[in-house]
XYZ file of C-alpha atoms in Angstrom:
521
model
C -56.961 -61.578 -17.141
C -56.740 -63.020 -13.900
C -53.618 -64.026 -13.927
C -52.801 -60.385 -14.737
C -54.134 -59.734 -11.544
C -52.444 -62.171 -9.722
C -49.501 -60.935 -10.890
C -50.429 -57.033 -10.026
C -51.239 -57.722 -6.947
C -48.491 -59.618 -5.810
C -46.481 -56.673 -7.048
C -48.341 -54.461 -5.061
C -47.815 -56.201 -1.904
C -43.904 -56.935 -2.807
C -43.400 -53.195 -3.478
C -45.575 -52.263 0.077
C -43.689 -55.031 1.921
C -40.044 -53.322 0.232
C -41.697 -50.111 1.412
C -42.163 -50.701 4.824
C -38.581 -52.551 5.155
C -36.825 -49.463 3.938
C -39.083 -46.794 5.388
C -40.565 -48.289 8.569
C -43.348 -45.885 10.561
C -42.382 -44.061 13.404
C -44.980 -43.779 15.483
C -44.938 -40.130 16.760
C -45.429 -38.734 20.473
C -48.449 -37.043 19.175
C -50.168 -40.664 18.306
C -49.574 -42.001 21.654
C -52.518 -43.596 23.130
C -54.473 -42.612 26.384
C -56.494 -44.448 28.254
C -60.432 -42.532 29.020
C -61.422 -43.088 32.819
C -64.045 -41.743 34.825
C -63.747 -40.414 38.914
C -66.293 -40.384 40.721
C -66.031 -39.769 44.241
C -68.963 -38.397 47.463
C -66.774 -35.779 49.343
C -63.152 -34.158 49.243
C -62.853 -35.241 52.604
C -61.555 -31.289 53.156
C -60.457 -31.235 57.004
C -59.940 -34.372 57.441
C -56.810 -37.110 57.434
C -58.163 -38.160 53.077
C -58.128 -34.635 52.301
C -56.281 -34.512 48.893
C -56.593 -37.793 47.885
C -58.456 -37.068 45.154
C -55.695 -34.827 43.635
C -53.469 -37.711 44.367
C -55.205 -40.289 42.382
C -55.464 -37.688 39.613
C -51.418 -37.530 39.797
C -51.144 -40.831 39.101
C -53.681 -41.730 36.645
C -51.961 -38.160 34.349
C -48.518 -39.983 35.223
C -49.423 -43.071 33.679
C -51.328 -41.133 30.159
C -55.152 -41.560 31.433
C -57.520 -39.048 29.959
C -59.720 -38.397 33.107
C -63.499 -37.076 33.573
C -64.094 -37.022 37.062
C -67.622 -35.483 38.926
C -69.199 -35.729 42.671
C -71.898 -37.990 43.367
C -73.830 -34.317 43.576
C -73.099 -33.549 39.723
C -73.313 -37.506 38.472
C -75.356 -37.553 35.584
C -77.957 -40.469 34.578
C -75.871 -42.682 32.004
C -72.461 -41.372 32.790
C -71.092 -44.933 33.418
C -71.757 -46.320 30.249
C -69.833 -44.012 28.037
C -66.767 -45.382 29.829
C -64.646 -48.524 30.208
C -62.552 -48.084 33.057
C -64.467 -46.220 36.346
C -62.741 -45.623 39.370
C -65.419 -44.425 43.177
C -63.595 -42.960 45.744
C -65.494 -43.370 48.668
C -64.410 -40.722 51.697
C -67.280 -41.019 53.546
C -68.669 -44.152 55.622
C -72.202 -43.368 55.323
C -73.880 -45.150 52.668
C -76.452 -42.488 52.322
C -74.361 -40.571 50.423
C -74.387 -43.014 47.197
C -77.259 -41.202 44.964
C -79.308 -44.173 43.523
C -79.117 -42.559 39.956
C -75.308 -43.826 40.370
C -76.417 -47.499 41.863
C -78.530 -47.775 39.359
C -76.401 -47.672 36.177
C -73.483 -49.273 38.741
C -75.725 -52.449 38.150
C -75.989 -52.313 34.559
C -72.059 -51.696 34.318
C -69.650 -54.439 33.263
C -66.443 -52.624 32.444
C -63.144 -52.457 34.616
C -64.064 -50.978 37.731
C -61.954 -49.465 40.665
C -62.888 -49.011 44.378
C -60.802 -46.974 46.802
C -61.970 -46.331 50.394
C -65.575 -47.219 51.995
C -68.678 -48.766 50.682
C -67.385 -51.397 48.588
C -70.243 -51.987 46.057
C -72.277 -55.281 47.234
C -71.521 -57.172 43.831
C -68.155 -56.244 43.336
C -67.236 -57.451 47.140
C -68.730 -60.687 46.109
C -67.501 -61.163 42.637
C -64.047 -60.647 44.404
C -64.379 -62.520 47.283
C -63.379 -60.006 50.099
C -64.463 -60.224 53.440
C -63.458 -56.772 55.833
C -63.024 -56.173 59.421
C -63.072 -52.681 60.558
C -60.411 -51.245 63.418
C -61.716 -48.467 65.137
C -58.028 -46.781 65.651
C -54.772 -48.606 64.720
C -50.740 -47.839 63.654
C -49.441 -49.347 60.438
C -46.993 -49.875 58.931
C -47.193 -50.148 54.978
C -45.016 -52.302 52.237
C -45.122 -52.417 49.033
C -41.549 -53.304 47.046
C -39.027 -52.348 48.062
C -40.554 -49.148 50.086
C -41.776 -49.068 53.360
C -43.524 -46.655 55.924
C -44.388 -47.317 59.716
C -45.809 -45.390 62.472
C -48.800 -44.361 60.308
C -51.819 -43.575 62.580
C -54.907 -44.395 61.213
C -59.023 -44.246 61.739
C -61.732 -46.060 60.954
C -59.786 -48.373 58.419
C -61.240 -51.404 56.439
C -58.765 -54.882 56.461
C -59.434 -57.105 53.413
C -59.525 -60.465 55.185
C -60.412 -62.626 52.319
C -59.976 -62.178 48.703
C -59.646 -63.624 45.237
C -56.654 -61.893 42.929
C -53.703 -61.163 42.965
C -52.389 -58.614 45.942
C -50.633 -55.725 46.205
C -48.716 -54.740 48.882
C -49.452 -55.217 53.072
C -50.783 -53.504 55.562
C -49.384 -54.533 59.089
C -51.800 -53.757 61.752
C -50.019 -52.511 64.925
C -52.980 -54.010 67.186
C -53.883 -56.992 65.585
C -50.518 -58.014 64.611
C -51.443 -59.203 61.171
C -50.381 -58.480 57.446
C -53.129 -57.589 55.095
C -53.135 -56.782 51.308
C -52.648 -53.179 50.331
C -54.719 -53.120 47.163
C -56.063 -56.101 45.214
C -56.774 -56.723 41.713
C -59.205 -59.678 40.289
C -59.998 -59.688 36.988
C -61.990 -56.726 36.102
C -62.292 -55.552 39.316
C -59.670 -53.953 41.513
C -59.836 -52.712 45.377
C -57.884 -50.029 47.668
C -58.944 -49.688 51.326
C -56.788 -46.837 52.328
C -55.603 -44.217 50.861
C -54.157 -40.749 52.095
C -52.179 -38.237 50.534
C -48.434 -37.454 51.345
C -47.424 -41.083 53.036
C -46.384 -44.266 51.194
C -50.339 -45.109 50.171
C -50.452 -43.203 47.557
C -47.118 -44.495 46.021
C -48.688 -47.908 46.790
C -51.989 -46.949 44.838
C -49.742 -46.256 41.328
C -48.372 -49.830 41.616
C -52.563 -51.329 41.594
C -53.202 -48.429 39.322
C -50.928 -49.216 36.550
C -51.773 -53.036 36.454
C -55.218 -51.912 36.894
C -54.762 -49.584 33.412
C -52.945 -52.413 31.148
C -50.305 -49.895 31.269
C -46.629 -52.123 29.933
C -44.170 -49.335 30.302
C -41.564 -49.508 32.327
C -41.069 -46.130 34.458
C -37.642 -44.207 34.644
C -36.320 -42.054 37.966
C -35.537 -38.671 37.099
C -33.552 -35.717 39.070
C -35.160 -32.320 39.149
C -33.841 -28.829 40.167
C -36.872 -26.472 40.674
C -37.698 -23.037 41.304
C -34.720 -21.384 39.039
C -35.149 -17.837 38.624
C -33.376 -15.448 36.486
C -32.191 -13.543 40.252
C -31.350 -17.312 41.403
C -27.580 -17.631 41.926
C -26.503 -18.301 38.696
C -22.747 -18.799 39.851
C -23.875 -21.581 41.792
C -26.274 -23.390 39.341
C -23.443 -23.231 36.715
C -21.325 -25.182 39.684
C -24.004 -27.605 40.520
C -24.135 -28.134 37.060
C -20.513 -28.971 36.720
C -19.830 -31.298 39.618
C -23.486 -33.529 38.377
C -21.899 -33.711 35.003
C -18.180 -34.701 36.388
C -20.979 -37.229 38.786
C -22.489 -38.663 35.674
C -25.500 -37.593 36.937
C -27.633 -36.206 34.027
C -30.613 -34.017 35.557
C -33.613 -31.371 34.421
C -33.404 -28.199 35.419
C -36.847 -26.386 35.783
C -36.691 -22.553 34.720
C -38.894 -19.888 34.985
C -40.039 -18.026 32.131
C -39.489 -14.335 31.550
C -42.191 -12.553 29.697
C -39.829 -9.306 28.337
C -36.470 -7.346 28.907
C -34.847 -10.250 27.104
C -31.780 -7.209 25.888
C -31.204 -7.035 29.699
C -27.463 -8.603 30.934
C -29.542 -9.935 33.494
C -31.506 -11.990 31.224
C -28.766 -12.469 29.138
C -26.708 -14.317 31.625
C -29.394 -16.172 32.852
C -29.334 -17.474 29.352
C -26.082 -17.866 29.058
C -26.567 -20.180 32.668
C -29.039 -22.233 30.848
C -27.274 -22.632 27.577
C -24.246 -23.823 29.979
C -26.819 -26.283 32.011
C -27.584 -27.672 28.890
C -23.888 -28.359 27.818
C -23.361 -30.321 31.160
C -26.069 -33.099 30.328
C -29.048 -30.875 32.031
C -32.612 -30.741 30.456
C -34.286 -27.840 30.249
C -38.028 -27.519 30.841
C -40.017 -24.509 31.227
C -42.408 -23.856 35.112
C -46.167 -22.560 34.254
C -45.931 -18.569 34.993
C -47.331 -17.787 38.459
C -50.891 -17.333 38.376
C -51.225 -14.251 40.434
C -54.698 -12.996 39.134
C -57.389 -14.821 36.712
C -58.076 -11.475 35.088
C -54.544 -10.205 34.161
C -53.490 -9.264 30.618
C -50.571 -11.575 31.397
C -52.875 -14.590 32.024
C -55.271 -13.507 29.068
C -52.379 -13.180 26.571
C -50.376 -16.703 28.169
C -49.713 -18.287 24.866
C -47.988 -15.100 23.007
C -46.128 -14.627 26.305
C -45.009 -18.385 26.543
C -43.886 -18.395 22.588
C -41.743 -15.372 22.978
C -39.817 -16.621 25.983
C -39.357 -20.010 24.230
C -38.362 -18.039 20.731
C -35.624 -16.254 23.109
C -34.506 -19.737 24.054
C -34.170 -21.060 20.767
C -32.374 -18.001 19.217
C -29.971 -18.942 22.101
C -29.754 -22.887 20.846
C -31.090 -23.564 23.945
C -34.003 -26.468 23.507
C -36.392 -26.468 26.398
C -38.248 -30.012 26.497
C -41.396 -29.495 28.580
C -43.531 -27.654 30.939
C -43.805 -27.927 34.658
C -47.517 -27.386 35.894
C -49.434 -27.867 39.059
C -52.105 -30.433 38.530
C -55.015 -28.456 37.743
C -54.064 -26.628 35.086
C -54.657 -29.601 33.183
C -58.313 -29.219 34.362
C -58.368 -25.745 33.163
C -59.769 -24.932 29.321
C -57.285 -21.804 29.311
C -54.510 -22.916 30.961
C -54.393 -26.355 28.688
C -54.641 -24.359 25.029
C -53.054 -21.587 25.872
C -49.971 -22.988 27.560
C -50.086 -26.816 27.639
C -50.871 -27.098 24.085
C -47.375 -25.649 23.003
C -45.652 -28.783 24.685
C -46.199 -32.449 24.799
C -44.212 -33.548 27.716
C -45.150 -32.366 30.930
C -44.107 -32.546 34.841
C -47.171 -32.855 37.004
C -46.557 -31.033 40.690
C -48.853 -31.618 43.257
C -51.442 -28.124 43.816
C -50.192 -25.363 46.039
C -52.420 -22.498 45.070
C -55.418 -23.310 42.732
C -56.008 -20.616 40.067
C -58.507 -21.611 38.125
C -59.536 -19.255 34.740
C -62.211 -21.786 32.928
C -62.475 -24.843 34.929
C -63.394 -28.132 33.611
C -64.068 -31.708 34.518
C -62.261 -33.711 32.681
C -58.033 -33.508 31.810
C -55.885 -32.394 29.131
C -53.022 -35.222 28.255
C -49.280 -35.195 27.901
C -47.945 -37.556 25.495
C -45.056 -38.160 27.826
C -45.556 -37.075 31.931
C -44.082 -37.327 34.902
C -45.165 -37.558 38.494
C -43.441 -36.031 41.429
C -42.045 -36.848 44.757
C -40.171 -34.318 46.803
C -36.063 -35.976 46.887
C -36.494 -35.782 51.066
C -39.173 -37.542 51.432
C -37.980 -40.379 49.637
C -35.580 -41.017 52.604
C -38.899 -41.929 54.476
C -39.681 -45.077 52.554
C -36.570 -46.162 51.762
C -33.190 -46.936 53.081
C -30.230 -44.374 51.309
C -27.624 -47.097 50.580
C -30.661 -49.115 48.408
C -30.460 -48.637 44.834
C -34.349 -47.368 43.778
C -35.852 -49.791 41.359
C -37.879 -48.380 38.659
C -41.730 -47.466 39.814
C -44.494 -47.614 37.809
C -44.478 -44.743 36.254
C -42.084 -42.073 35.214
C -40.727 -40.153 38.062
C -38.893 -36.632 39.308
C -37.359 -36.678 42.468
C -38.038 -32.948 42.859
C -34.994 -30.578 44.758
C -35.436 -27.394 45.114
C -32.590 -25.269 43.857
C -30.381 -23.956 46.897
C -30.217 -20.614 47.849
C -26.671 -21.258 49.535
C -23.806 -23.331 49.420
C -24.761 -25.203 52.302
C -27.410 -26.132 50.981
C -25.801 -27.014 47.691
C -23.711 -29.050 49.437
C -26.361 -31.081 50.892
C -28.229 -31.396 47.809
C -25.029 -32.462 46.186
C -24.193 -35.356 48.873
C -27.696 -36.839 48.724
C -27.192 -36.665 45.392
C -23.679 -38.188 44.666
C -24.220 -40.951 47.523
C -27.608 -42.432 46.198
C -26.859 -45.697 44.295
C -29.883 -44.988 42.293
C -29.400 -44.584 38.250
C -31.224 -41.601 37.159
C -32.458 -41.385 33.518
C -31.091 -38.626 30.779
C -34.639 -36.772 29.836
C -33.494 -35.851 26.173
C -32.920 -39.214 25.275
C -37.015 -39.663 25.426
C -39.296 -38.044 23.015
C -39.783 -34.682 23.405
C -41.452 -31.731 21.289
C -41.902 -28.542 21.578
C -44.304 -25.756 18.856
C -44.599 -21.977 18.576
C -45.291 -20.702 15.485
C -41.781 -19.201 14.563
C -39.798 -22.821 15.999
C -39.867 -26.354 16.742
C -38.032 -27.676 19.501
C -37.568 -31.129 19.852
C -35.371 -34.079 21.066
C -34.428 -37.660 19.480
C -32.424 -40.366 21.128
C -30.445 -37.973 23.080
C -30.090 -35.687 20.085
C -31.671 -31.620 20.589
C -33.121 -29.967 17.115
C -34.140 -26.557 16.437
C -36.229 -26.732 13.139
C -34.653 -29.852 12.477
C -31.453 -29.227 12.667
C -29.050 -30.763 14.927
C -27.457 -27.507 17.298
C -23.793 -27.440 18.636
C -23.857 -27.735 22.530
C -21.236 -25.184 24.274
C -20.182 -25.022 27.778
C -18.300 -21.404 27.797
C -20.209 -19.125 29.966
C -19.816 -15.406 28.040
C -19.046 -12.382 29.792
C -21.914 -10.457 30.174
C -21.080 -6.416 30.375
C -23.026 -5.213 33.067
C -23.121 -1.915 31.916
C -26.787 -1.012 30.883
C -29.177 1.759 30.773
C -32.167 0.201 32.039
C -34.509 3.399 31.480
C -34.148 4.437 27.979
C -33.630 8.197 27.676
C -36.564 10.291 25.710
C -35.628 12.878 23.460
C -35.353 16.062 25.191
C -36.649 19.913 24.171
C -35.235 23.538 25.195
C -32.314 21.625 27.095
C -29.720 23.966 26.202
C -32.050 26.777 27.808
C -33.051 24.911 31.180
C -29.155 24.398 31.201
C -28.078 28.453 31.083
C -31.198 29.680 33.033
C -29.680 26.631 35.672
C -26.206 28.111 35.266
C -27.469 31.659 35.691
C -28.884 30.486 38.796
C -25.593 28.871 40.141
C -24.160 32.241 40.052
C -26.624 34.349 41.254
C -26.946 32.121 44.036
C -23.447 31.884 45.036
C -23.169 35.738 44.386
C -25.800 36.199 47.106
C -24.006 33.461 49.540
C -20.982 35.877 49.240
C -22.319 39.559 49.502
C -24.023 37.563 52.686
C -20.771 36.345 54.151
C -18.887 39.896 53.639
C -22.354 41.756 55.708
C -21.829 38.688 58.051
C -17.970 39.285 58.310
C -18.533 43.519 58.858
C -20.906 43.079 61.363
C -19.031 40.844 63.661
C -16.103 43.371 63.406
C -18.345 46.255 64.445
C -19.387 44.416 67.319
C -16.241 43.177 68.641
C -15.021 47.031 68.376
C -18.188 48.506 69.924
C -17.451 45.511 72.959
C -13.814 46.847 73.415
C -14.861 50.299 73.285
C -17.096 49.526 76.332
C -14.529 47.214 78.405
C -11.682 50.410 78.168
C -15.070 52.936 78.707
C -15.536 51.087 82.676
């Protein structure tokens, strides 16, 4: 009996082992893993220089697939700490009054990885890290971190890590003091940023501490994004751009916005026909968020019917959209997330222009696959043009707006088709996106509609521009209204005429009574 066993088992694990070498797992976008981290921060710093860096550490952290909770010291709840691993304090304020002690408290019973960007570096963590700080009142820097640097940045009140244990990240050249000091330091559990500001090189330094800080192994990949497409964009000139970056090698993502209705229209249907072209010449296609113009609009309250029909138009087209472009917080938004988010799960993170919030919340939906953002002309101010751009830590869309003129083309094209950088091809990732009539997805470079592979075509069709935009309604008693109009005509113009002969006779009797008078004297 138990070598009957023996022998079934072994069996077993021969046919599992056969299994798995014929059938291995694919391990689906869907599974990927994100990592839970708390924010907790004293002030938004609104109106002054850290205004925003919040938002920007919330960029980065979404970039690199963190699931993030974040609340104000105000809101901080007793326990909070403790249902987390990874915590990261930004500190905006100097004054230590500002630290509730509900929040010291459980920071003393908490032994999990812990971040610190700004002021008030926690007691024990300074000590357990071995940091000692001097404080410059006013100072320039200039900031380095890889191969990207940024000088001639003014700054306030700013802490210098003079002694640590770690490893470092980065340096911060003081101006005044003429001295390097470490950007951002990591040791062990524990990780430190003194300065951080939105919009200069600081916050590109914080993703290179944040991803070590995170455990996070993937490599990033540079991307090249064309934004702000609209169906009235000039759709001549995308399908150019879109030649000469194919001819380039230059594979790119165009970001389109979505059209709700109308989709009979020759204007929509050459604005399809544009995409379906962009798509032929190695260009992505991922769909912008609709413009949130009121909270309370039937559009808004109806987003994921009106999302699904614009992306069933696309796919009766064979064209195979791969994402969604969002601003930041509509990740932190209960509506926007399962009512428009949900459908994809790849996503481009832009930085917040005009907050719309319908059902805010504190903590973030995740894409399986996002990307963080960097306008394309501002990476001229960290880095030199003839450089080739390394790969940063996380994935990353140089962001160009789509020109409204050829000049501008033409500039976006030369910045373009001079940079030594290699750009990734966005299809070759994983990509999926779900409506309930289609599945959209991409594999190793391959786009599927429903699983089946579709036939990419660059011929633009002619589009007759013929139309009858206002349909016309079936009409009653029109052959009536038509004699009673021609009856009209002619009584009018009989009128017109019995008025010009009285006209005609009276300026005759006139004239003769006039002559009459002259030969009279």
């Amino acid at each position: 009996m138990f070598k009957r066993y023996q022998i079934g088992t072994s069996l077993l694990l021969l046919v599992n082992l056969l299994f798995f070498i014929c059938f291995p797992q694919i391990t689906s976008a869907a599974q990927a893993e994100t990592t839970p981290v708390l924010v907790v921060y004293d002030s938004l710093a609104n109106g002054t220089p850290f205004e925003g860096n919040i938002d920007a550490v919330q960029r980065i952290l979404a970039s690199l697939n963190a699931q993030v909770t974040i609340t104000s010291y105000d809101k901080y709840e007793a326990g909070m700490l403790a249902k987390f691993n990874k915590v990261i304090n930004i500190s905006n304020l100097e004054d230590v009054s500002h630290s509730p002690e509900i929040f010291n408290r459980d920071m003393n019973g908490y032994f999990g990885d812990y971040m610190h960007i700004g002021y008030q570096l926690p007691q024990h963590v300074q000590q357990d890290m071995g940091i000692e700080v001097q404080k410059q009142a006013t100072d320039t820097l200039k900031i380095s971190i890889g191969q990207f640097t940024q000088a001639s940045i003014i700054a306030s009140n700013i802490s210098y890590t003079t002694k640590f244990k770690g490893t470092s990240y980065g340096t911060i050249f003081s101006e005044n003091r003429k001295v390097s000091y470490p950007y951002g330091i990591i040791h062990g559990k524990n990780a430190y940023i003194p300065y951080l500001l939105k919009g200069n090189l600081s916050e590109l330094a914080a993703s290179f501490v944040l991803k070590d800080w995170l455990h996070v192994t993937s490599t990033g990949q540079n991307f090249v994004v064309l934004n702000e497409i609209y169906p009235f964009s000039d759709l001549d000139l995308l399908n150019e751009v879109a030649d000469r970056l194919y001819s380039a090698g230059i594979p790119f993502i165009a970001s389109v916005q979505p059209v709700f209705s109308n989709f009979q229209f020759p204007a929509m249907q050459r604005y399809l026909e544009t995409l379906k072209h962009i798509q032929s010449r190695n260009g992505s296609i991922v769909v912008n968020a609709p413009v949130v113009a009121s909270t309370i609009s039937p559009d808004i309250a109806g987003l994921k019917a009106q999302l699904s029909s614009f992306l069933d138009a696309l796919a009766e087209y064979e064209i195979v959209p791969l994402g969604i472009g969002s601003e930041l917080y509509w990740t932190y938004d209960q509506h926007y997330s399962e009512s428009g988010l949900s459908i994809f799960d790849s996503g481009i993170i832009y930085d917040n222009q005009n907050i719309r919030h319908h059902t805010q919340r504190n903590n973030s939906s995740v894409f399986n696959s996002a990307m963080y953002t960097i306008k394309g002309k501002d990476l001229n101010k960290y880095i030199n043009s003839n450089q080739s751009l390394k790969s940063l830590p996380m994935n990353t869309a140089f962001v160009y707006p789509f020109p409204i003129n050829r000049q501008e083309m033409e500039e976006t094209l030369d910045t373009l088709l001079t940079s030594w950088t290699t750009f990734a091809d966005y299809k070759n990732e994983e990509h999926s996106v779900r409506t309930e009539k289609n599945e959209l997805t991409s594999h190793s470079g391959h786009l599927q509609i429903n699983g089946q592979p579709i036939a990419l075509n660059n011929t633009i069709a002619e589009i007759d521009s013929a139309h009858t935009y206002v349909q016309e309604v079936k009409k009653s008693f029109t052959t009536l209204f038509s004699v009673q109009n021609n009856i009209f005509i002619v009584l009018i113009l009989t009128t017109l005429l019995i008025f010009m002969v009285f006209l005609i006779i009276g300026y005759r009797m006139y004239k003769r009574k006039f002559t009459h008078q002259e030969r009279s004297l």
